[in-house]
Coordinates of C-alpha atoms and ligand atoms in Angstrom, one line a residue:
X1335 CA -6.7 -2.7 -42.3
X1336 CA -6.8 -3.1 -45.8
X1337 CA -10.2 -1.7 -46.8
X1338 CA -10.3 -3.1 -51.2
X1339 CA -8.8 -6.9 -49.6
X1340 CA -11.5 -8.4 -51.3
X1341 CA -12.0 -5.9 -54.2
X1342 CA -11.8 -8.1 -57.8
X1343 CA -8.6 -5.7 -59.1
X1344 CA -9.5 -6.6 -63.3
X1345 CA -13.3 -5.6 -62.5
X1346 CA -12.8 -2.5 -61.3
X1347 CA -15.0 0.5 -63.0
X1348 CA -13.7 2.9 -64.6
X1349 CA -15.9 5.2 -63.9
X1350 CA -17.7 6.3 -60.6
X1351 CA -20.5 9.1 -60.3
X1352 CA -21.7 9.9 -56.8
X1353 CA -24.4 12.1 -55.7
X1354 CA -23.0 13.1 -52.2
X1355 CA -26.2 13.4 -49.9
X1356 CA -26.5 13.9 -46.5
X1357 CA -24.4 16.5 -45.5
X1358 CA -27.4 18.8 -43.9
X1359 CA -29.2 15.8 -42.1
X1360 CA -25.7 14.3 -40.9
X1361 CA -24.7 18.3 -39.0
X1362 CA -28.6 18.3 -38.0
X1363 CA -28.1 15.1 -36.1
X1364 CA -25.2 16.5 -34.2
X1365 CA -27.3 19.5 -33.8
X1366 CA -24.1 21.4 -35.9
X1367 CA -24.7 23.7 -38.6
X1368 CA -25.4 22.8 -42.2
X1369 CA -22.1 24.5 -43.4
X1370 CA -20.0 22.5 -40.7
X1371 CA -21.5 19.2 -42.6
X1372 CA -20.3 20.3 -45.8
X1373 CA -16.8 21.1 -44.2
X1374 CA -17.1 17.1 -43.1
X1375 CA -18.0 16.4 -46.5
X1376 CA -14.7 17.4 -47.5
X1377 CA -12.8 14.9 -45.7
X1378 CA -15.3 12.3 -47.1
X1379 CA -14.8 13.5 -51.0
X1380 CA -10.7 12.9 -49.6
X1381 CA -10.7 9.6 -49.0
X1382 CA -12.9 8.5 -52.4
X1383 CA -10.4 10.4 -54.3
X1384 CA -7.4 8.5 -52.6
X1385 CA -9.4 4.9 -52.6
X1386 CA -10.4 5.4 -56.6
X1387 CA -6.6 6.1 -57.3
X1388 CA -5.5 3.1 -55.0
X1389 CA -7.8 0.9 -56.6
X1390 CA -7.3 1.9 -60.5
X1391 CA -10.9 3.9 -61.3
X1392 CA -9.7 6.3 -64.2
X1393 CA -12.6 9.2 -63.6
X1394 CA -14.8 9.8 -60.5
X1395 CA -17.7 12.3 -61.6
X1396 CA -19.0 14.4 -58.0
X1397 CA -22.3 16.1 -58.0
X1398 CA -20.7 19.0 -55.9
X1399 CA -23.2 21.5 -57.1
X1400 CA -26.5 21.4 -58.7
X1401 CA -28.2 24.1 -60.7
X1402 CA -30.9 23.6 -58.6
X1403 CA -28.7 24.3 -55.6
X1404 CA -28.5 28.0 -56.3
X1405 CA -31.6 28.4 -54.6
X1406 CA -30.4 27.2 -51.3
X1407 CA -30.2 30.5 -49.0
X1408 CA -27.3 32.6 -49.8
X1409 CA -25.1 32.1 -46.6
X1410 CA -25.3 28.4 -47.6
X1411 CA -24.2 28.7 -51.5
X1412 CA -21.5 31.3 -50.4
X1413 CA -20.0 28.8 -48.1
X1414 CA -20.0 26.3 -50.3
X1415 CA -18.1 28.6 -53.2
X1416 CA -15.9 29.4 -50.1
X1417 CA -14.9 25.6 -48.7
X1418 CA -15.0 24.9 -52.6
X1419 CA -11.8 27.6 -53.0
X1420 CA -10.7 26.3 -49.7
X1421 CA -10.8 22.4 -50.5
X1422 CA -8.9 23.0 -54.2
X1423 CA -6.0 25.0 -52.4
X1424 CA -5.7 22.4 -49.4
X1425 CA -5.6 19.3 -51.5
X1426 CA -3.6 20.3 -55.0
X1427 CA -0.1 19.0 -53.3
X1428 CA -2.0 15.5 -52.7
X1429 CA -3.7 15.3 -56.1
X1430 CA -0.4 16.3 -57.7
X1431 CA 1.2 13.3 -56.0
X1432 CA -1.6 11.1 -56.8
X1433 CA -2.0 11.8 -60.6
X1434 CA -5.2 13.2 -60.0
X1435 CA -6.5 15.6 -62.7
X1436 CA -8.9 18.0 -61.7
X1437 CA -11.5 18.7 -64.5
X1438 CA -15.2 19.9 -64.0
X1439 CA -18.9 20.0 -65.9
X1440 CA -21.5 22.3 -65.6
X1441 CA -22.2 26.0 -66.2
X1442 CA -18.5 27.2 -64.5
X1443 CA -19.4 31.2 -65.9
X1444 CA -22.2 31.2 -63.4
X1445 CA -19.6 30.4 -60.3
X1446 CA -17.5 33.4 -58.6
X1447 CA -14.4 34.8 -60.0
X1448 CA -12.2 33.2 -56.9
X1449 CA -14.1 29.9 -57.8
X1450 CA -13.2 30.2 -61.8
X1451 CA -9.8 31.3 -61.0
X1452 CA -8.9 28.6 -58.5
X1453 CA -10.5 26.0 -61.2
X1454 CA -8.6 27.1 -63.4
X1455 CA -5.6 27.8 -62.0
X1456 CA -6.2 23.8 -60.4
X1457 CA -6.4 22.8 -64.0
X1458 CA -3.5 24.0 -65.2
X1459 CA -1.5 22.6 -62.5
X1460 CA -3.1 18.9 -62.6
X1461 CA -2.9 18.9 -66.5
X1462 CA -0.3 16.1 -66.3
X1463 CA -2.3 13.8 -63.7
X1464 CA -2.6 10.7 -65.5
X1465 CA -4.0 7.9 -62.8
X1466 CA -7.6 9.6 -61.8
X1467 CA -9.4 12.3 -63.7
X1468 CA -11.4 14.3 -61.2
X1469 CA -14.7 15.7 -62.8
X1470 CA -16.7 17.9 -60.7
X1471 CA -20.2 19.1 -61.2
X1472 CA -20.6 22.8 -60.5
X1473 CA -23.6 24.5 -61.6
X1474 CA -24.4 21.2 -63.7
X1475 CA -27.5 19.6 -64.1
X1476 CA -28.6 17.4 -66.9
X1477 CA -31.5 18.9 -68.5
X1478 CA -29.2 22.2 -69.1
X1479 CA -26.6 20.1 -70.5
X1480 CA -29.3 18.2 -72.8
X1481 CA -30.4 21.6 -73.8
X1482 CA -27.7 23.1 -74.9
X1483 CA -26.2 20.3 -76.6
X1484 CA -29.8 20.6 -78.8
X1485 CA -29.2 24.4 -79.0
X1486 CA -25.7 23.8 -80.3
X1487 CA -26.8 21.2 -82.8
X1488 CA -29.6 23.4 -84.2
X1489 CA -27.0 26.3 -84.3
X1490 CA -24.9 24.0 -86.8
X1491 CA -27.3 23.4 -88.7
X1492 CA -28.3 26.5 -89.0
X1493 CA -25.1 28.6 -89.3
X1494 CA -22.7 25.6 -89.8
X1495 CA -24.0 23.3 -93.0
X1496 CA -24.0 20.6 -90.4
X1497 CA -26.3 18.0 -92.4
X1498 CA -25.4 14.4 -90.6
X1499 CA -27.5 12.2 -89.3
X1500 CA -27.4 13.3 -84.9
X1501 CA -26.3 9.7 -83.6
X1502 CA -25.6 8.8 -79.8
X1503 CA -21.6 9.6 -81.0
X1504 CA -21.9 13.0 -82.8
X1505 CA -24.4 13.6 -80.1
X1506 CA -22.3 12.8 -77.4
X1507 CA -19.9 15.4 -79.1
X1508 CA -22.1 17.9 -77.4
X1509 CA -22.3 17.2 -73.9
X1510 CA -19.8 18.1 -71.1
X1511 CA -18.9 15.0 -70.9
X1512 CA -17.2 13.9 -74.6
X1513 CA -14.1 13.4 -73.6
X1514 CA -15.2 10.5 -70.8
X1515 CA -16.9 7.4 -70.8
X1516 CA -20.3 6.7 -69.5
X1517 CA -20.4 5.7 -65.3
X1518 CA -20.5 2.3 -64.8
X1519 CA -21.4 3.0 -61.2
X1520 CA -23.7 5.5 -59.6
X1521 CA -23.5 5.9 -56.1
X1522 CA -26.1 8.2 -54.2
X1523 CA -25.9 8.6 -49.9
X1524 CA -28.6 8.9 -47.4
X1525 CA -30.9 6.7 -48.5
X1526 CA -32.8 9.2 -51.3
X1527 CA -33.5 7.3 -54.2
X1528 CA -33.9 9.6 -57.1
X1529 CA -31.1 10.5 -59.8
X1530 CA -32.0 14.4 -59.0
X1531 CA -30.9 15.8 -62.7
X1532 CA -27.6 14.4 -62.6
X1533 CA -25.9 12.8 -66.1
X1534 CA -29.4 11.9 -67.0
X1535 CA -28.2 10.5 -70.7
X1536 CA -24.6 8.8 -69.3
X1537 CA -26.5 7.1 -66.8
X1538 CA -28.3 4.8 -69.6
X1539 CA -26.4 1.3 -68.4
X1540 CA -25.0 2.6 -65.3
X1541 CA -25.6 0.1 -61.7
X1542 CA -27.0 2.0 -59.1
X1543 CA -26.3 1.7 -55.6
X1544 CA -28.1 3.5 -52.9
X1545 CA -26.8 3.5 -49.3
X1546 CA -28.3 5.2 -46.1
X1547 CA -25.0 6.5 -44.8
X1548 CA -24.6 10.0 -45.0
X1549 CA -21.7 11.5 -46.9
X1550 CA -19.6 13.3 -44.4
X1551 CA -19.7 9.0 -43.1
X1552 CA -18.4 7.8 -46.7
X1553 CA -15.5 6.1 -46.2
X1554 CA -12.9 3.6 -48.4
X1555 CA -14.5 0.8 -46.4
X1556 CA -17.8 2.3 -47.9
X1557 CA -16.6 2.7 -51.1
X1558 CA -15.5 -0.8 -51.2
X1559 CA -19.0 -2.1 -50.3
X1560 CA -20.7 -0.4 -53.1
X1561 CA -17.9 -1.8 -55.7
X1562 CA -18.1 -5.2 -54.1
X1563 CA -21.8 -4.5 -54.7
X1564 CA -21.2 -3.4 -58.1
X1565 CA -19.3 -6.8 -59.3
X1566 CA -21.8 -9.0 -58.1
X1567 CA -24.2 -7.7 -60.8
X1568 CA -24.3 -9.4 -64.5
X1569 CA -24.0 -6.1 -67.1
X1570 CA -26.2 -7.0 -70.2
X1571 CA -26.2 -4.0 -71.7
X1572 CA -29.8 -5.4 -73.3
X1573 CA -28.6 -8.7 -73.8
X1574 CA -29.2 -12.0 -72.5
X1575 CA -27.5 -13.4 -69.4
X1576 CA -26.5 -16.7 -72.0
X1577 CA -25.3 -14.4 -74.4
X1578 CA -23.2 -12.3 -72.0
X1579 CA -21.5 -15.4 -70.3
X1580 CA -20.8 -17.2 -73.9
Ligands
LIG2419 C1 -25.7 17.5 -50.4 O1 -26.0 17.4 -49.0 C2 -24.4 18.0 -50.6 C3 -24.1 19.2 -51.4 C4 -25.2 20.0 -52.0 C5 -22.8 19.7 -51.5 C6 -21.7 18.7 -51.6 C7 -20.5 19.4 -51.2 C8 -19.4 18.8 -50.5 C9 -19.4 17.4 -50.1 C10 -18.3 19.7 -50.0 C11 -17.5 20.4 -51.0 C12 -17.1 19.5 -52.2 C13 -15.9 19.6 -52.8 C14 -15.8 18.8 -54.1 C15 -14.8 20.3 -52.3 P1 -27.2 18.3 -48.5 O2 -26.8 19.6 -48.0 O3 -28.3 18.3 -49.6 O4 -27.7 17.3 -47.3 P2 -29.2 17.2 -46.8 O5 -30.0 16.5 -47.9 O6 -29.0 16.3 -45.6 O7 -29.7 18.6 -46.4

């Protein structure tokens, strides 16, 4: 079964974020734990990494790990630093074949030492991956990232001489995410419909698509819905729909 058949190949975005939700509700109906969801959620985060580098997406941003989420009980973040470790170790042959580059945003000093070793040690190795770049969101959420970009600028003008005019490009400069282009997609599972402090300024012109499923269920085939989804909608960035289609 070919999953993308009917996937547009020259309107394919190039660039996915997904919130992946659903992983607690999707154990709890299976009357599993919440850390055996997350482990299922691994297999999910899989086979979106192998459809985006099938299909030609050139960066898929996950929300692996809010700052918020450090106030889930302990056992819980701990197993998620764990199957975090666990995941990188188990899949760097695959990315390596795949030309996936592993690259992450967020507050990484605030992770363990395994975690910041294995991320780094996963950078290094996927440096060359030139199909898909990976970014993952540890320790990330948007309002931090909007601070500190402020911070910074303030800093530079302070300490720096920095006396230009803060555009969208020099401020852009400041945020995790300089070196990649805005999503043209957000994804979020399990039917919540909130952005939950994720990529707050990227997101300006990005097409949402909610779906009920929950992740450890995300599949290709349901990554294909939501781009099919995705190219049925008319981007104006602010314009009309006559000027877009002239
Ligand atoms: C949200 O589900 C999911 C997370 C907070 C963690 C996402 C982590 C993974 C999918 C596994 C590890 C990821 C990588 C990149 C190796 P939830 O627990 O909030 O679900 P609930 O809302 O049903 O409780």
């Amino acid at each position: 079964m070919n999953e993308f058949q009917d996937i547009d190949l020259t309107q394919i975005p190039q660039h996915i974020a997904i919130i992946m939700d659903g992983n607690g509700r999707w154990a709890k109906k299976q009357m599993e734990t919440r850390t055996f969801g997350h482990n299922a959620g691994v297999e999910a985060v899989r086979q979106v990494v192998e459809g985006c580098v099938e299909l030609g997406v050139k960066h898929l941003t996950l929300y692996a790990f809010s700052t918020e989420n450090w106030n889930r009980p302990q056992y819980e973040v701990d197993a998620l630093m764990t199957l975090l470790v666990k995941a990188l170790r188990a899949e760097l042959k695959t990315f390596q074949k795949n030309g996936v580059k592993l690259n992450t945003i967020g507050d990484l000093g605030k992770l363990p030492n395994n975690c910041q070793t294995q991320l780094l040690d996963t950078f290094e190795a996927t440096k060359d991956g030139d199909r898909l770049q990976l970014n993952l969101a540890l320790s990330y959420s948007s309002r931090w990232e909007i601070l500190r970009a402020v911070n910074s600028i303030v800093k530079d003008i302070r300490v720096n001489d920095f006396s230009e005019e803060v555009t969208e490009s020099v401020f852009k400069t400041y945020l995790d995410t300089k070196d990649i282009p805005d999503p043209d997609l957000l994804i979020r599972t399990s039917g919540e419909f909130r952005i939950s402090n994720f990529l707050l300024w990227q997101l300006a012109y990005a097409e949402l698509y909610f779906t009920e499923v929950f992740w450890p269920d995300f599949s290709k085939k349901e990554l294909a819905k939501a781009i099919l989804d995705f190219q049925k909608r008319e981007r104006r960035f602010g314009k009309t729909s006559e000027q877009v289609k002239s």
